[in-house]
DNA sequence: CCCCTTTTTGAGCGATCGCTCAAAAAGGGG
DNA sequence: CCCCTTTTTGAGCGATCGCTCAAAAAGGGG
């Protein structure tokens, strides 16, 4: 059989993801990738096919991690609705975390890619739809439990929630103080909670 | 004096803005610009200095147009708060407009640029702060008129409003049907209106 | 119509882009 | 320790990048 592959696919993909997340697709060169993965071009191409394919795999890995984080939040919350609100609040601490970017990699990609990278763009759309579907599922569970009004359109609310996350994380990318981001997250969380059927109707205002 | 300049700065900048808005900074090449402005490289450089400077001028022009649109919306609305809510609703029709991109050029730029284009990035931050300031001014007028609660933090709400616009327009960039975008805009508009002191407290829900 | 200044042109610079492929290196198996 | 297969290397491909600059073209002024 002979010469087992020395490289660690997991680690390599992780490095690629962080690089693309920070710099975006176009601003990241093969030289950057070679440096980050500590691999030579021939090796990179034999394992990943092309820059765009590596990018797509990075997007997938990013999304898998993001969904896992959401799952964790849903497990921790007392109810689905509260969990989602707390998930929003959690994004308010984005500012302190040493991430490649405070903005969402999927949104960065969505705004960066056009028809010339159609395959990758389509991939981003699919992954975003997946995130939205998970939001929807959680909200639907919440509604069935009676935590949300029975006639509430959970698909519509799931889209709102996703737009909130997009807006929050794009806003957090601004050169702005951390308190502003925390307050924004808190306001969005309150708006979401205010839809609940439970007592506290103080909701939106602070 | 002799040889007056033939080119029309206004038109040229407009073409550049549309190109950068559609494709972003990195994905737009000098060849693209030459084609769009119908100018040769030497001419472009003598008038605009560099690709990055042309980009910054495009950002400025974009923002000036955006502020003018906001101003128009504020003039048309019965009150500042209603005007802002209707401004959000207006973004729901983004889908039908033949724009270079449904996403905001400032947000696209904010997410695309990093330290390597520090000057342009700083510019984006300044322009976004300007938009936020205009939102704040309108909300403050609204509060003084008694349309909003006296103790409401209008700076905080202005940031929320900007994040909503960012989220709405990023979401609209997805491969999604127009109704979803309209509903999203409507929901955000309702949340904003629900903060008002006027009667209808049905607010957020639909 | 020629002069003079300014504007425009466009060939082409050095650097970098994504990527290929022949050669070298790296391990098991026997 | 040699054989055999697979993996890795890295020089360098053609194409394109942002940009420069000497030469040509384009207008008024007189």
Tab-separated table of C-alpha atoms (C1' of nucleotides) in Angstrom:
chain	number	residue	atom	x	y	z
A	1	UNK	CA	0.000	0.000	0.000
A	2	UNK	CA	2.790	2.453	1.001
A	3	UNK	CA	3.221	6.163	1.697
A	4	UNK	CA	0.301	7.125	3.856
A	5	UNK	CA	-0.796	10.724	3.509
A	6	UNK	CA	0.936	12.876	6.046
A	7	UNK	CA	-1.420	15.826	6.005
A	8	UNK	CA	-4.360	16.217	8.378
A	9	UNK	CA	-7.438	17.058	6.329
A	10	UNK	CA	-9.291	18.303	9.374
A	11	UNK	CA	-6.614	20.754	10.396
A	12	UNK	CA	-5.966	21.892	6.835
A	13	UNK	CA	-9.630	22.648	6.222
A	14	UNK	CA	-9.829	24.499	9.479
A	15	UNK	CA	-6.931	26.733	8.489
A	16	UNK	CA	-8.462	27.341	5.076
A	17	UNK	CA	-11.804	28.206	6.620
A	18	UNK	CA	-10.285	30.757	8.970
A	19	UNK	CA	-8.326	32.327	6.141
A	20	UNK	CA	-11.316	32.603	3.802
A	21	UNK	CA	-13.534	33.780	6.633
A	22	UNK	CA	-11.118	36.590	7.435
A	23	UNK	CA	-10.175	37.693	3.926
A	24	UNK	CA	-12.956	36.493	1.653
A	25	UNK	CA	-12.591	34.487	-1.527
A	26	UNK	CA	-11.095	37.021	-3.927
A	27	UNK	CA	-8.657	38.597	-1.496
A	28	UNK	CA	-7.176	35.227	-0.562
A	29	UNK	CA	-4.400	34.035	-2.857
A	30	UNK	CA	-2.949	30.584	-3.343
A	31	UNK	CA	0.211	31.861	-1.697
A	32	UNK	CA	-1.824	32.749	1.399
A	33	UNK	CA	-3.293	29.270	1.385
A	34	UNK	CA	0.075	27.571	0.941
A	35	UNK	CA	1.344	29.479	3.954
A	36	UNK	CA	-1.700	28.790	6.138
A	37	UNK	CA	-1.901	25.068	5.335
A	38	UNK	CA	1.874	24.610	5.135
A	39	UNK	CA	1.371	22.744	1.878
A	40	UNK	CA	2.791	23.193	-1.606
A	41	UNK	CA	0.487	23.928	-4.566
A	42	UNK	CA	0.660	20.446	-6.044
A	43	UNK	CA	-0.390	18.903	-2.765
A	44	UNK	CA	-3.234	21.362	-2.290
A	45	UNK	CA	-4.574	20.667	-5.759
A	46	UNK	CA	-4.329	16.906	-5.428
A	47	UNK	CA	-6.358	17.047	-2.222
A	48	UNK	CA	-8.834	19.830	-2.890
A	49	UNK	CA	-9.062	20.234	-6.659
A	50	UNK	CA	-9.133	23.999	-6.945
A	51	UNK	CA	-9.266	27.200	-4.943
A	52	UNK	CA	-13.026	27.369	-5.419
A	53	UNK	CA	-13.582	23.782	-4.294
A	54	UNK	CA	-11.469	24.369	-1.214
A	55	UNK	CA	-13.548	27.456	-0.561
A	56	UNK	CA	-16.756	25.492	-0.850
A	57	UNK	CA	-15.475	22.874	1.575
A	58	UNK	CA	-14.541	25.685	3.941
A	59	UNK	CA	-18.072	27.075	3.702
A	60	UNK	CA	-19.459	23.676	4.547
A	61	UNK	CA	-17.211	23.283	7.541
A	62	UNK	CA	-18.092	26.786	8.719
A	63	UNK	CA	-21.789	26.005	8.483
A	64	UNK	CA	-21.449	22.699	10.262
A	65	UNK	CA	-19.739	24.464	13.164
A	66	UNK	CA	-22.372	27.197	13.133
A	67	UNK	CA	-25.221	24.707	13.220
A	68	UNK	CA	-23.531	22.829	16.064
A	69	UNK	CA	-23.315	26.067	18.015
A	70	UNK	CA	-26.995	26.741	17.404
A	71	UNK	CA	-27.807	23.194	18.500
A	72	UNK	CA	-25.886	23.735	21.701
A	73	UNK	CA	-27.805	26.933	22.359
A	74	UNK	CA	-31.106	25.161	21.770
A	75	UNK	CA	-30.119	22.403	24.182
A	76	UNK	CA	-29.131	24.860	26.883
A	77	UNK	CA	-32.184	27.114	26.777
A	78	UNK	CA	-35.187	26.409	28.997
A	79	UNK	CA	-37.481	26.629	25.953
A	80	UNK	CA	-36.814	26.958	22.213
A	81	UNK	CA	-37.894	30.602	22.117
A	82	UNK	CA	-35.786	31.577	25.097
A	83	UNK	CA	-32.894	29.605	23.670
A	84	UNK	CA	-33.101	31.522	20.395
A	85	UNK	CA	-33.279	34.831	22.238
A	86	UNK	CA	-30.234	33.853	24.270
A	87	UNK	CA	-28.516	32.782	21.073
A	88	UNK	CA	-28.983	36.352	19.830
A	89	UNK	CA	-27.666	37.711	23.119
A	90	UNK	CA	-24.671	35.448	22.759
A	91	UNK	CA	-23.853	37.122	19.461
A	92	UNK	CA	-23.593	40.360	21.417
A	93	UNK	CA	-20.310	39.073	22.824
A	94	UNK	CA	-18.913	38.578	19.321
A	95	UNK	CA	-16.891	41.652	19.978
A	96	UNK	CA	-14.679	40.016	22.573
A	97	UNK	CA	-14.015	36.820	20.694
A	98	UNK	CA	-10.863	36.507	18.649
A	99	UNK	CA	-12.626	35.337	15.488
A	100	UNK	CA	-11.344	35.733	11.936
A	101	UNK	CA	-14.252	38.146	11.432
A	102	UNK	CA	-17.253	39.283	13.430
A	103	UNK	CA	-19.378	39.039	10.301
A	104	UNK	CA	-20.863	35.743	9.176
A	105	UNK	CA	-18.764	33.958	6.570
A	106	UNK	CA	-21.888	32.959	4.655
A	107	UNK	CA	-23.054	36.570	4.412
A	108	UNK	CA	-19.603	37.791	3.459
A	109	UNK	CA	-19.600	35.203	0.690
A	110	UNK	CA	-23.161	35.961	-0.366
A	111	UNK	CA	-22.267	39.611	-0.830
A	112	UNK	CA	-18.933	38.946	-2.482
A	113	UNK	CA	-19.686	36.292	-5.080
A	114	UNK	CA	-21.481	36.866	-8.351
A	115	UNK	CA	-22.283	34.835	-11.428
A	116	UNK	CA	-18.625	34.215	-12.136
A	117	UNK	CA	-18.494	31.918	-9.114
A	118	UNK	CA	-21.977	30.513	-9.629
A	119	UNK	CA	-21.275	27.146	-8.031
A	120	UNK	CA	-19.986	28.658	-4.808
A	121	UNK	CA	-22.798	31.208	-4.749
A	122	UNK	CA	-25.394	28.480	-5.076
A	123	UNK	CA	-23.682	26.607	-2.292
A	124	UNK	CA	-23.965	29.647	-0.018
A	125	UNK	CA	-27.673	29.917	-0.781
A	126	UNK	CA	-28.208	26.284	0.097
A	127	UNK	CA	-26.324	26.582	3.371
A	128	UNK	CA	-28.241	29.717	4.347
A	129	UNK	CA	-31.492	27.921	3.592
A	130	UNK	CA	-30.315	25.161	5.919
A	131	UNK	CA	-29.719	27.599	8.749
A	132	UNK	CA	-33.122	29.146	8.181
A	133	UNK	CA	-34.704	25.675	8.225
A	134	UNK	CA	-33.158	24.968	11.629
A	135	UNK	CA	-34.488	28.263	12.963
A	136	UNK	CA	-37.885	27.362	11.586
A	137	UNK	CA	-37.839	23.936	13.157
A	138	UNK	CA	-37.030	25.367	16.565
A	139	UNK	CA	-39.770	27.980	16.258
A	140	UNK	CA	-42.274	25.380	15.130
A	141	UNK	CA	-41.451	23.274	18.199
A	142	UNK	CA	-41.944	26.368	20.291
A	143	UNK	CA	-45.315	27.090	18.694
A	144	UNK	CA	-46.537	23.510	19.182
A	145	UNK	CA	-45.599	23.769	22.828
A	146	UNK	CA	-47.824	26.812	23.112
A	147	UNK	CA	-44.910	29.142	23.729
A	148	UNK	CA	-45.811	31.081	20.589
A	149	UNK	CA	-49.301	32.019	19.335
A	150	UNK	CA	-50.893	29.217	17.399
A	151	UNK	CA	-51.507	31.348	14.312
A	152	UNK	CA	-47.979	32.729	14.143
A	153	UNK	CA	-46.194	32.271	10.811
A	154	UNK	CA	-43.032	30.524	11.959
A	155	UNK	CA	-41.492	30.452	8.502
A	156	UNK	CA	-41.776	34.187	8.317
A	157	UNK	CA	-40.356	34.613	11.794
A	158	UNK	CA	-37.462	32.295	10.956
A	159	UNK	CA	-36.538	34.595	8.082
A	160	UNK	CA	-36.765	37.596	10.367
A	161	UNK	CA	-34.503	35.866	12.841
A	162	UNK	CA	-31.960	35.116	10.154
A	163	UNK	CA	-32.062	38.704	8.925
A	164	UNK	CA	-31.517	39.857	12.511
A	165	UNK	CA	-28.441	37.663	12.827
A	166	UNK	CA	-27.150	38.929	9.488
A	167	UNK	CA	-27.737	42.543	10.484
A	168	UNK	CA	-26.279	42.141	13.940
A	169	UNK	CA	-23.105	40.522	12.702
A	170	UNK	CA	-22.647	42.945	9.814
A	171	UNK	CA	-23.164	45.836	12.202
A	172	UNK	CA	-20.633	44.313	14.597
A	173	UNK	CA	-18.091	44.470	11.794
A	174	UNK	CA	-18.180	48.252	12.031
A	175	UNK	CA	-15.522	50.101	13.965
A	176	UNK	CA	-17.814	50.512	16.960
A	177	UNK	CA	-17.697	49.957	20.725
A	178	UNK	CA	-18.713	46.636	22.225
A	179	UNK	CA	-21.549	48.072	24.267
A	180	UNK	CA	-23.385	49.080	21.101
A	181	UNK	CA	-23.235	45.502	19.840
A	182	UNK	CA	-24.412	44.092	23.172
A	183	UNK	CA	-27.331	46.495	23.289
A	184	UNK	CA	-28.283	45.682	19.732
A	185	UNK	CA	-28.273	41.960	20.500
A	186	UNK	CA	-30.357	42.588	23.615
A	187	UNK	CA	-32.923	44.628	21.655
A	188	UNK	CA	-33.281	41.954	18.991
A	189	UNK	CA	-33.599	39.252	21.662
A	190	UNK	CA	-36.346	41.258	23.399
A	191	UNK	CA	-38.287	41.722	20.191
A	192	UNK	CA	-38.195	37.981	19.660
A	193	UNK	CA	-39.236	37.223	23.226
A	194	UNK	CA	-42.071	39.734	23.033
A	195	UNK	CA	-43.771	37.430	20.555
A	196	UNK	CA	-44.068	34.734	23.204
A	197	UNK	CA	-47.364	33.992	24.933
A	198	UNK	CA	-45.785	34.069	28.396
A	199	UNK	CA	-46.576	36.960	30.742
A	200	UNK	CA	-43.964	39.686	30.326
A	201	UNK	CA	-45.237	42.001	27.626
A	202	UNK	CA	-42.764	44.792	28.366
A	203	UNK	CA	-40.873	43.404	25.417
A	204	UNK	CA	-39.218	45.631	22.926
A	205	UNK	CA	-38.460	48.689	24.948
A	206	UNK	CA	-35.624	48.647	27.478
B	1	UNK	CA	-5.918	77.611	-22.188
B	2	UNK	CA	-6.626	74.874	-24.783
B	3	UNK	CA	-7.907	71.293	-24.863
B	4	UNK	CA	-10.827	71.174	-22.459
B	5	UNK	CA	-11.427	67.863	-20.809
B	6	UNK	CA	-13.862	65.782	-22.810
B	7	UNK	CA	-14.908	63.353	-20.133
B	8	UNK	CA	-17.910	63.835	-17.864
B	9	UNK	CA	-16.815	63.268	-14.276
B	10	UNK	CA	-20.369	62.814	-13.091
B	11	UNK	CA	-21.176	60.084	-15.586
B	12	UNK	CA	-17.837	58.364	-15.139
B	13	UNK	CA	-18.212	58.208	-11.372
B	14	UNK	CA	-21.709	56.874	-11.747
B	15	UNK	CA	-20.508	54.048	-13.961
B	16	UNK	CA	-17.688	53.254	-11.550
B	17	UNK	CA	-20.080	53.229	-8.613
B	18	UNK	CA	-22.433	50.796	-10.320
B	19	UNK	CA	-19.565	48.523	-11.268
B	20	UNK	CA	-18.052	48.468	-7.771
B	21	UNK	CA	-21.476	48.095	-6.186
B	22	UNK	CA	-22.186	45.037	-8.307
B	23	UNK	CA	-18.819	43.316	-8.189
B	24	UNK	CA	-17.069	44.652	-5.127
B	25	UNK	CA	-13.580	46.098	-4.942
B	26	UNK	CA	-11.399	43.041	-5.431
B	27	UNK	CA	-13.461	41.400	-8.160
B	28	UNK	CA	-13.403	44.557	-10.277
B	29	UNK	CA	-10.370	44.894	-12.521
B	30	UNK	CA	-8.950	47.933	-14.254
B	31	UNK	CA	-10.048	46.355	-17.539
B	32	UNK	CA	-13.629	46.299	-16.244
B	33	UNK	CA	-13.324	49.941	-15.298
B	34	UNK	CA	-11.823	50.934	-18.656
B	35	UNK	CA	-14.759	49.294	-20.371
B	36	UNK	CA	-17.424	50.806	-18.099
B	37	UNK	CA	-16.035	54.346	-18.205
B	38	UNK	CA	-14.892	54.097	-21.834
B	39	UNK	CA	-11.564	55.513	-20.783
B	40	UNK	CA	-7.987	54.339	-21.206
B	41	UNK	CA	-5.790	53.609	-18.135
B	42	UNK	CA	-3.710	56.778	-18.432
B	43	UNK	CA	-6.814	58.920	-18.472
B	44	UNK	CA	-8.354	57.113	-15.524
B	45	UNK	CA	-5.219	57.551	-13.459
B	46	UNK	CA	-4.819	61.217	-14.299
B	47	UNK	CA	-8.388	61.887	-13.158
B	48	UNK	CA	-8.803	59.529	-10.220
B	49	UNK	CA	-5.305	58.645	-9.002
B	50	UNK	CA	-5.740	54.947	-8.329
B	51	UNK	CA	-8.268	52.137	-8.271
B	52	UNK	CA	-8.677	52.562	-4.528
B	53	UNK	CA	-9.238	56.322	-4.775
B	54	UNK	CA	-11.821	55.806	-7.493
B	55	UNK	CA	-13.470	53.267	-5.244
B	56	UNK	CA	-13.577	55.713	-2.366
B	57	UNK	CA	-15.143	58.364	-4.581
B	58	UNK	CA	-17.699	55.791	-5.676
B	59	UNK	CA	-18.514	55.036	-2.043
B	60	UNK	CA	-19.024	58.703	-1.394
B	61	UNK	CA	-21.317	59.101	-4.343
B	62	UNK	CA	-23.273	56.013	-3.317
B	63	UNK	CA	-23.741	57.387	0.180
B	64	UNK	CA	-24.782	60.799	-1.055
B	65	UNK	CA	-27.493	59.184	-3.180
B	66	UNK	CA	-28.535	56.972	-0.266
B	67	UNK	CA	-28.813	59.925	2.090
B	68	UNK	CA	-30.834	61.840	-0.489
B	69	UNK	CA	-33.233	58.914	-0.748
B	70	UNK	CA	-33.594	58.831	3.031
B	71	UNK	CA	-34.190	62.575	3.046
B	72	UNK	CA	-36.934	62.165	0.484
B	73	UNK	CA	-38.573	59.463	2.590
B	74	UNK	CA	-38.443	61.700	5.665
B	75	UNK	CA	-40.040	64.553	3.727
B	76	UNK	CA	-42.831	62.365	2.452
B	77	UNK	CA	-43.841	60.666	5.701
B	78	UNK	CA	-46.509	62.186	7.937
B	79	UNK	CA	-44.153	61.966	10.922
B	80	UNK	CA	-40.461	61.011	11.283
B	81	UNK	CA	-41.263	57.639	12.836
B	82	UNK	CA	-43.825	56.727	10.197
B	83	UNK	CA	-41.446	57.938	7.515
B	84	UNK	CA	-38.701	55.655	8.802
B	85	UNK	CA	-41.089	52.721	8.965
B	86	UNK	CA	-42.164	53.416	5.401
B	87	UNK	CA	-38.538	53.706	4.408
B	88	UNK	CA	-38.069	50.145	5.658
B	89	UNK	CA	-41.174	49.046	3.766
B	90	UNK	CA	-39.762	50.667	0.660
B	91	UNK	CA	-36.694	48.439	0.942
B	92	UNK	CA	-39.080	45.512	0.635
B	93	UNK	CA	-39.470	46.393	-3.035
B	94	UNK	CA	-35.709	46.111	-3.565
B	95	UNK	CA	-36.424	42.871	-5.242
B	96	UNK	CA	-38.118	44.445	-8.256
B	97	UNK	CA	-35.587	47.175	-8.832
B	98	UNK	CA	-32.866	46.661	-11.390
B	99	UNK	CA	-30.041	47.650	-9.065
B	100	UNK	CA	-26.414	46.538	-9.345
B	101	UNK	CA	-27.019	44.636	-6.110
B	102	UNK	CA	-29.820	44.346	-3.579
B	103	UNK	CA	-27.255	44.517	-0.786
B	104	UNK	CA	-25.927	47.840	0.448
B	105	UNK	CA	-22.633	48.846	-1.139
B	106	UNK	CA	-21.327	50.101	2.195
B	107	UNK	CA	-22.001	46.756	3.863
B	108	UNK	CA	-20.514	44.818	0.966
B	109	UNK	CA	-17.412	46.965	1.305
B	110	UNK	CA	-17.329	46.721	5.094
B	111	UNK	CA	-17.330	42.932	4.859
B	112	UNK	CA	-14.882	42.756	1.982
B	113	UNK	CA	-12.091	45.112	2.987
B	114	UNK	CA	-9.474	44.437	5.599
B	115	UNK	CA	-6.340	46.116	6.873
B	116	UNK	CA	-4.752	45.980	3.455
B	117	UNK	CA	-7.189	48.613	2.264
B	118	UNK	CA	-7.228	50.515	5.532
B	119	UNK	CA	-8.016	53.898	3.986
B	120	UNK	CA	-11.086	52.643	2.152
B	121	UNK	CA	-12.224	50.672	5.185
B	122	UNK	CA	-12.000	53.748	7.379
B	123	UNK	CA	-13.968	55.649	4.784
B	124	UNK	CA	-16.738	53.063	4.901
B	125	UNK	CA	-16.884	53.341	8.678
B	126	UNK	CA	-17.213	57.102	8.466
B	127	UNK	CA	-19.968	56.931	5.887
B	128	UNK	CA	-21.897	54.350	7.917
B	129	UNK	CA	-21.573	56.572	10.969
B	130	UNK	CA	-23.071	59.370	8.867
B	131	UNK	CA	-26.081	57.274	7.926
B	132	UNK	CA	-26.568	56.294	11.556
B	133	UNK	CA	-26.347	59.952	12.578
B	134	UNK	CA	-29.132	60.848	10.146
B	135	UNK	CA	-31.303	58.058	11.536
B	136	UNK	CA	-30.601	59.332	15.020
B	137	UNK	CA	-31.475	62.892	14.101
B	138	UNK	CA	-34.827	61.820	12.679
B	139	UNK	CA	-35.612	59.707	15.735
B	140	UNK	CA	-34.648	62.532	18.044
B	141	UNK	CA	-37.018	64.863	16.219
B	142	UNK	CA	-39.678	62.204	16.581
B	143	UNK	CA	-39.043	61.892	20.313
B	144	UNK	CA	-39.153	65.657	20.868
B	145	UNK	CA	-42.480	65.743	19.107
B	146	UNK	CA	-43.801	63.199	21.575
B	147	UNK	CA	-44.132	60.503	18.935
B	148	UNK	CA	-41.679	58.344	20.858
B	149	UNK	CA	-41.435	57.880	24.639
B	150	UNK	CA	-39.432	60.611	26.277
B	151	UNK	CA	-36.994	58.229	27.920
B	152	UNK	CA	-36.275	56.233	24.781
B	153	UNK	CA	-32.605	55.902	23.853
B	154	UNK	CA	-32.685	57.210	20.289
B	155	UNK	CA	-28.996	56.520	19.654
B	156	UNK	CA	-29.543	52.909	20.516
B	157	UNK	CA	-32.628	52.733	18.328
B	158	UNK	CA	-30.766	54.373	15.458
B	159	UNK	CA	-28.216	51.569	15.601
B	160	UNK	CA	-30.984	48.996	15.658
B	161	UNK	CA	-32.537	50.626	12.646
B	162	UNK	CA	-29.250	50.539	10.758
B	163	UNK	CA	-28.727	46.893	11.662
B	164	UNK	CA	-32.248	46.165	10.398
B	165	UNK	CA	-31.482	47.801	7.072
B	166	UNK	CA	-28.208	45.883	6.851
B	167	UNK	CA	-29.929	42.604	7.653
B	168	UNK	CA	-32.850	43.213	5.336
B	169	UNK	CA	-30.649	44.057	2.393
B	170	UNK	CA	-28.211	41.223	3.019
B	171	UNK	CA	-31.131	38.826	3.307
B	172	UNK	CA	-32.592	40.194	0.078
B	173	UNK	CA	-29.361	39.205	-1.648
B	174	UNK	CA	-30.283	35.575	-1.097
B	175	UNK	CA	-31.867	33.572	-3.870
B	176	UNK	CA	-35.317	33.988	-2.367
B	177	UNK	CA	-38.790	35.030	-3.508
B	178	UNK	CA	-39.872	38.650	-3.366
B	179	UNK	CA	-42.720	38.022	-0.956
B	180	UNK	CA	-40.278	36.922	1.740
B	181	UNK	CA	-38.414	40.219	1.405
B	182	UNK	CA	-41.614	42.258	1.509
B	183	UNK	CA	-42.809	40.443	4.613
B	184	UNK	CA	-39.469	40.917	6.293
B	185	UNK	CA	-39.550	44.649	5.598
B	186	UNK	CA	-43.102	44.835	6.893
B	187	UNK	CA	-42.174	43.027	10.114
B	188	UNK	CA	-39.236	45.338	10.760
B	189	UNK	CA	-41.392	48.379	10.026
B	190	UNK	CA	-44.023	47.151	12.490
B	191	UNK	CA	-41.459	46.597	15.229
B	192	UNK	CA	-40.277	50.158	14.749
B	193	UNK	CA	-43.791	51.578	14.759
B	194	UNK	CA	-44.703	49.606	17.866
B	195	UNK	CA	-42.293	51.797	19.799
B	196	UNK	CA	-44.410	54.847	19.046
B	197	UNK	CA	-46.685	56.384	21.656
B	198	UNK	CA	-49.684	56.468	19.317
B	199	UNK	CA	-52.575	54.078	19.906
B	200	UNK	CA	-52.112	50.927	17.836
B	201	UNK	CA	-50.248	48.484	20.029
B	202	UNK	CA	-50.909	45.454	17.840
B	203	UNK	CA	-47.384	46.063	16.599
B	204	UNK	CA	-45.005	43.270	15.863
B	205	UNK	CA	-47.328	40.432	15.077
B	206	UNK	CA	-49.123	40.303	11.721
C	1	DC	C1'	-3.590	77.823	-40.197
C	2	DC	C1'	-0.002	77.237	-36.951
C	3	DC	C1'	1.351	77.327	-32.144
C	4	DC	C1'	1.034	75.844	-27.541
C	5	DT	C1'	-0.823	73.494	-23.788
C	6	DT	C1'	-3.539	69.893	-22.070
C	7	DT	C1'	-5.702	65.557	-22.547
C	8	DT	C1'	-5.855	61.019	-24.229
C	9	DT	C1'	-3.900	57.019	-25.935
C	10	DG	C1'	-2.150	52.284	-25.569
C	11	DA	C1'	1.992	49.490	-25.542
C	12	DG	C1'	3.897	47.336	-22.182
C	13	DC	C1'	6.204	47.295	-17.278
C	14	DG	C1'	7.158	44.209	-13.072
C	15	DA	C1'	4.417	41.600	-10.029
C	16	DT	C1'	1.252	38.306	-8.999
C	17	DC	C1'	-2.577	35.291	-10.232
C	18	DG	C1'	-4.356	30.144	-10.192
C	19	DC	C1'	-2.497	26.111	-11.484
C	20	DT	C1'	0.418	21.958	-13.764
C	21	DC	C1'	3.590	18.317	-13.929
C	22	DA	C1'	8.012	15.980	-14.032
C	23	DA	C1'	11.099	14.768	-10.554
C	24	DA	C1'	12.222	13.806	-5.802
C	25	DA	C1'	11.007	12.066	-1.351
C	26	DA	C1'	8.650	9.121	1.747
C	27	DG	C1'	7.143	5.194	3.717
C	28	DG	C1'	5.333	0.192	4.288
C	29	DG	C1'	5.915	-4.880	2.390
C	30	DG	C1'	8.652	-8.511	1.558
D	1	DC	C1'	17.678	-3.095	2.533
D	2	DC	C1'	15.542	-2.785	-1.853
D	3	DC	C1'	11.222	-2.448	-4.365
D	4	DC	C1'	7.012	-0.299	-5.456
D	5	DT	C1'	3.438	2.875	-5.029
D	6	DT	C1'	1.808	7.128	-3.416
D	7	DT	C1'	2.571	11.696	-1.851
D	8	DT	C1'	4.959	15.888	-1.911
D	9	DT	C1'	7.770	19.203	-3.927
D	10	DG	C1'	8.640	23.554	-6.349
D	11	DA	C1'	10.061	25.529	-10.719
D	12	DG	C1'	7.670	27.747	-13.727
D	13	DC	C1'	3.516	28.037	-17.175
D	14	DG	C1'	0.253	31.470	-19.578
D	15	DA	C1'	-2.821	34.927	-18.078
D	16	DT	C1'	-3.963	38.828	-15.786
D	17	DC	C1'	-3.129	42.274	-12.209
D	18	DG	C1'	-2.662	47.627	-11.245
D	19	DC	C1'	-0.283	51.050	-13.248
D	20	DT	C1'	3.341	54.251	-16.018
D	21	DC	C1'	4.890	57.198	-19.499
D	22	DA	C1'	6.413	58.656	-24.027
D	23	DA	C1'	4.034	59.782	-28.036
D	24	DA	C1'	-0.078	61.194	-30.474
D	25	DA	C1'	-4.309	63.725	-30.702
D	26	DA	C1'	-7.266	67.465	-29.637
D	27	DG	C1'	-8.741	71.797	-29.287
D	28	DG	C1'	-8.793	77.096	-28.373
D	29	DG	C1'	-5.886	81.637	-29.112
D	30	DG	C1'	-3.757	84.572	-32.007
